[in-house]
C-alpha positions as MATLAB code, in Angstrom:
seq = 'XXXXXXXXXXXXXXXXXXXXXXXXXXXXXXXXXXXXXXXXXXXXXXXXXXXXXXXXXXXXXXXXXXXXXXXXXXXXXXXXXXXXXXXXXXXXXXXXXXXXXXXXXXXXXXXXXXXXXXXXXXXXXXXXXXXX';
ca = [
      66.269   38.365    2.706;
      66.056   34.249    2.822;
      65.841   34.985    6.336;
      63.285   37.883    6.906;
      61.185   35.392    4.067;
      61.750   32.026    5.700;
      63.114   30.900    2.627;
      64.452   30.967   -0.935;
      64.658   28.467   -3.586;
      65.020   28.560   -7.305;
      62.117   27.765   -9.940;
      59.517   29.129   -7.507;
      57.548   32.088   -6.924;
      55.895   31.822   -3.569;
      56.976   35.032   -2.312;
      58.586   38.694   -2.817;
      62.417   37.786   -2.671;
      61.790   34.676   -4.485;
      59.762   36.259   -7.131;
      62.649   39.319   -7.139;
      66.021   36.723   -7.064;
      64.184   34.617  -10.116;
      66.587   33.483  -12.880;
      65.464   31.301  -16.102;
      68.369   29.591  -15.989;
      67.522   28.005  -13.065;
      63.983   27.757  -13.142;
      62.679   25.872  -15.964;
      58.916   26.587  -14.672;
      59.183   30.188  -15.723;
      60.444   31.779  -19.273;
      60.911   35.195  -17.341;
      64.044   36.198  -14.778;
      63.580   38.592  -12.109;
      66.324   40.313  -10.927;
      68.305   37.607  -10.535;
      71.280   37.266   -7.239;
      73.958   38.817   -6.356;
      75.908   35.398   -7.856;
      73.945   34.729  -10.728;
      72.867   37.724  -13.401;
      69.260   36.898  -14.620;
      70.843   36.025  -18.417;
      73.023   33.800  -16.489;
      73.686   30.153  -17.500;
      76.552   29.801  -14.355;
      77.499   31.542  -11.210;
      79.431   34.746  -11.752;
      78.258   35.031  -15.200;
      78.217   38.960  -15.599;
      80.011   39.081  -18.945;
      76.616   36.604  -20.798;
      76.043   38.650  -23.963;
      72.595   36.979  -24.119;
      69.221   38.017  -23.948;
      66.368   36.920  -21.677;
      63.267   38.522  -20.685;
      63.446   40.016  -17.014;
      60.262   41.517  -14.718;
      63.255   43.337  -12.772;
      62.409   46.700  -13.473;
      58.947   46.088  -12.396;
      60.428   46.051   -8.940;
      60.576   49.952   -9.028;
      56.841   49.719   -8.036;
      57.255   47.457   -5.251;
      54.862   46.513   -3.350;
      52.520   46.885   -6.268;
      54.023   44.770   -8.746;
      52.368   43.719  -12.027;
      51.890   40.735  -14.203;
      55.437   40.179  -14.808;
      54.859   37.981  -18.114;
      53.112   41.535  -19.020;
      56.316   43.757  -17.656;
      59.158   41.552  -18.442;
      61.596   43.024  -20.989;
      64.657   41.751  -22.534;
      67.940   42.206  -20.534;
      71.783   41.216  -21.418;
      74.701   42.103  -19.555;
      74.873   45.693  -21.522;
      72.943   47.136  -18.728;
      75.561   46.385  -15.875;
      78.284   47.085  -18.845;
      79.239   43.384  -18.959;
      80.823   43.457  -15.933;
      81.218   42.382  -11.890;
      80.980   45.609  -10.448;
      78.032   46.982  -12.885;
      76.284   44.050  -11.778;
      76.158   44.690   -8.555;
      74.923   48.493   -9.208;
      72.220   47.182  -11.543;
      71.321   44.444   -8.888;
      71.242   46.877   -5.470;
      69.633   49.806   -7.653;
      66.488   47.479   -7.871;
      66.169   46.535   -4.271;
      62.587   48.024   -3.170;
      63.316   51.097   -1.176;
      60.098   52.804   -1.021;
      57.955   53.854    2.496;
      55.605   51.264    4.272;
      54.970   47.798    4.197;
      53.394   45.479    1.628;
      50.691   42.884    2.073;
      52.983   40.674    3.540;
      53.598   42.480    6.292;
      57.568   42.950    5.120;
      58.833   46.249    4.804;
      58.550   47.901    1.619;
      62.414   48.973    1.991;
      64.434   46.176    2.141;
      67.484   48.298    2.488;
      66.500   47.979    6.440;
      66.995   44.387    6.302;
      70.468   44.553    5.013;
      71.575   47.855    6.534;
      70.367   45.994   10.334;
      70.126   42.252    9.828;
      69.078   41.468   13.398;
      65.814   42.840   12.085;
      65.684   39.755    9.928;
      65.162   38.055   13.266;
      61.633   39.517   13.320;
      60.845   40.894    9.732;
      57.198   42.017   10.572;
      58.058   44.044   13.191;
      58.834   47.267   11.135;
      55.203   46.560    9.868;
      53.584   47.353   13.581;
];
């Protein structure tokens, strides 16, 4: 998804997979995760930190609605690692279950699915063209 975006970086918003791969921890600019990566749970203070009892407010689910996603200071929530079960392989359930998947394309011109991305990564190459 850094590709089909052009980029990625922490403590920044600019676009969709930034906005979705968000985590407090690392962004100091923002008291909200989003879904956080598939190395670093959105409670997470480290890398591989699935077992992080602790609480932090999350816009994740908000990605259910994708493209049309709200105000996420108005749809964050609190998450801990009880919804993955504390664990590696729950994370990574939790994490893929919130990857957009719906029909079309959103404003910027990027599939709404991004399940075509990963299931055929030379589309990556030229994101917008699923949007034609």
């Amino acid at each position: 998804m850094t590709r089909v975006y052009g980029s990625w970086q922490q403590n920044r918003t600019t676009h969709n997979w930034e906005r979705f791969a968000l985590v407090k921890a690392l962004s100091p600019n923002y008291s909200y995760s989003g879904c956080g990566n598939i190395h670093y749970p959105p409670n997470g203070v480290r890398d591989y930190d699935y077992t992080n009892p602790s609480t932090v407010l999350s816009n994740c689910a908000d990605f259910s609605n994708y493209p049309n996603l709200s105000n996420p200071l108005s749809t964050a929530t609190p998450v801990s690692c009880s919804l993955w079960n504390c664990n590696h392989l729950g994370f990574l359930e939790f994490w893929f279950s919130h990857l957009p998947a719906k029909t079309g394309c959103g404003p910027d011109s990027i599939a709404s699915n991004w399940w075509k991305y990963f299931s055929d990564p030379q589309l990556a190459l030229n994101p917008t063209s699923l949007c034609r």
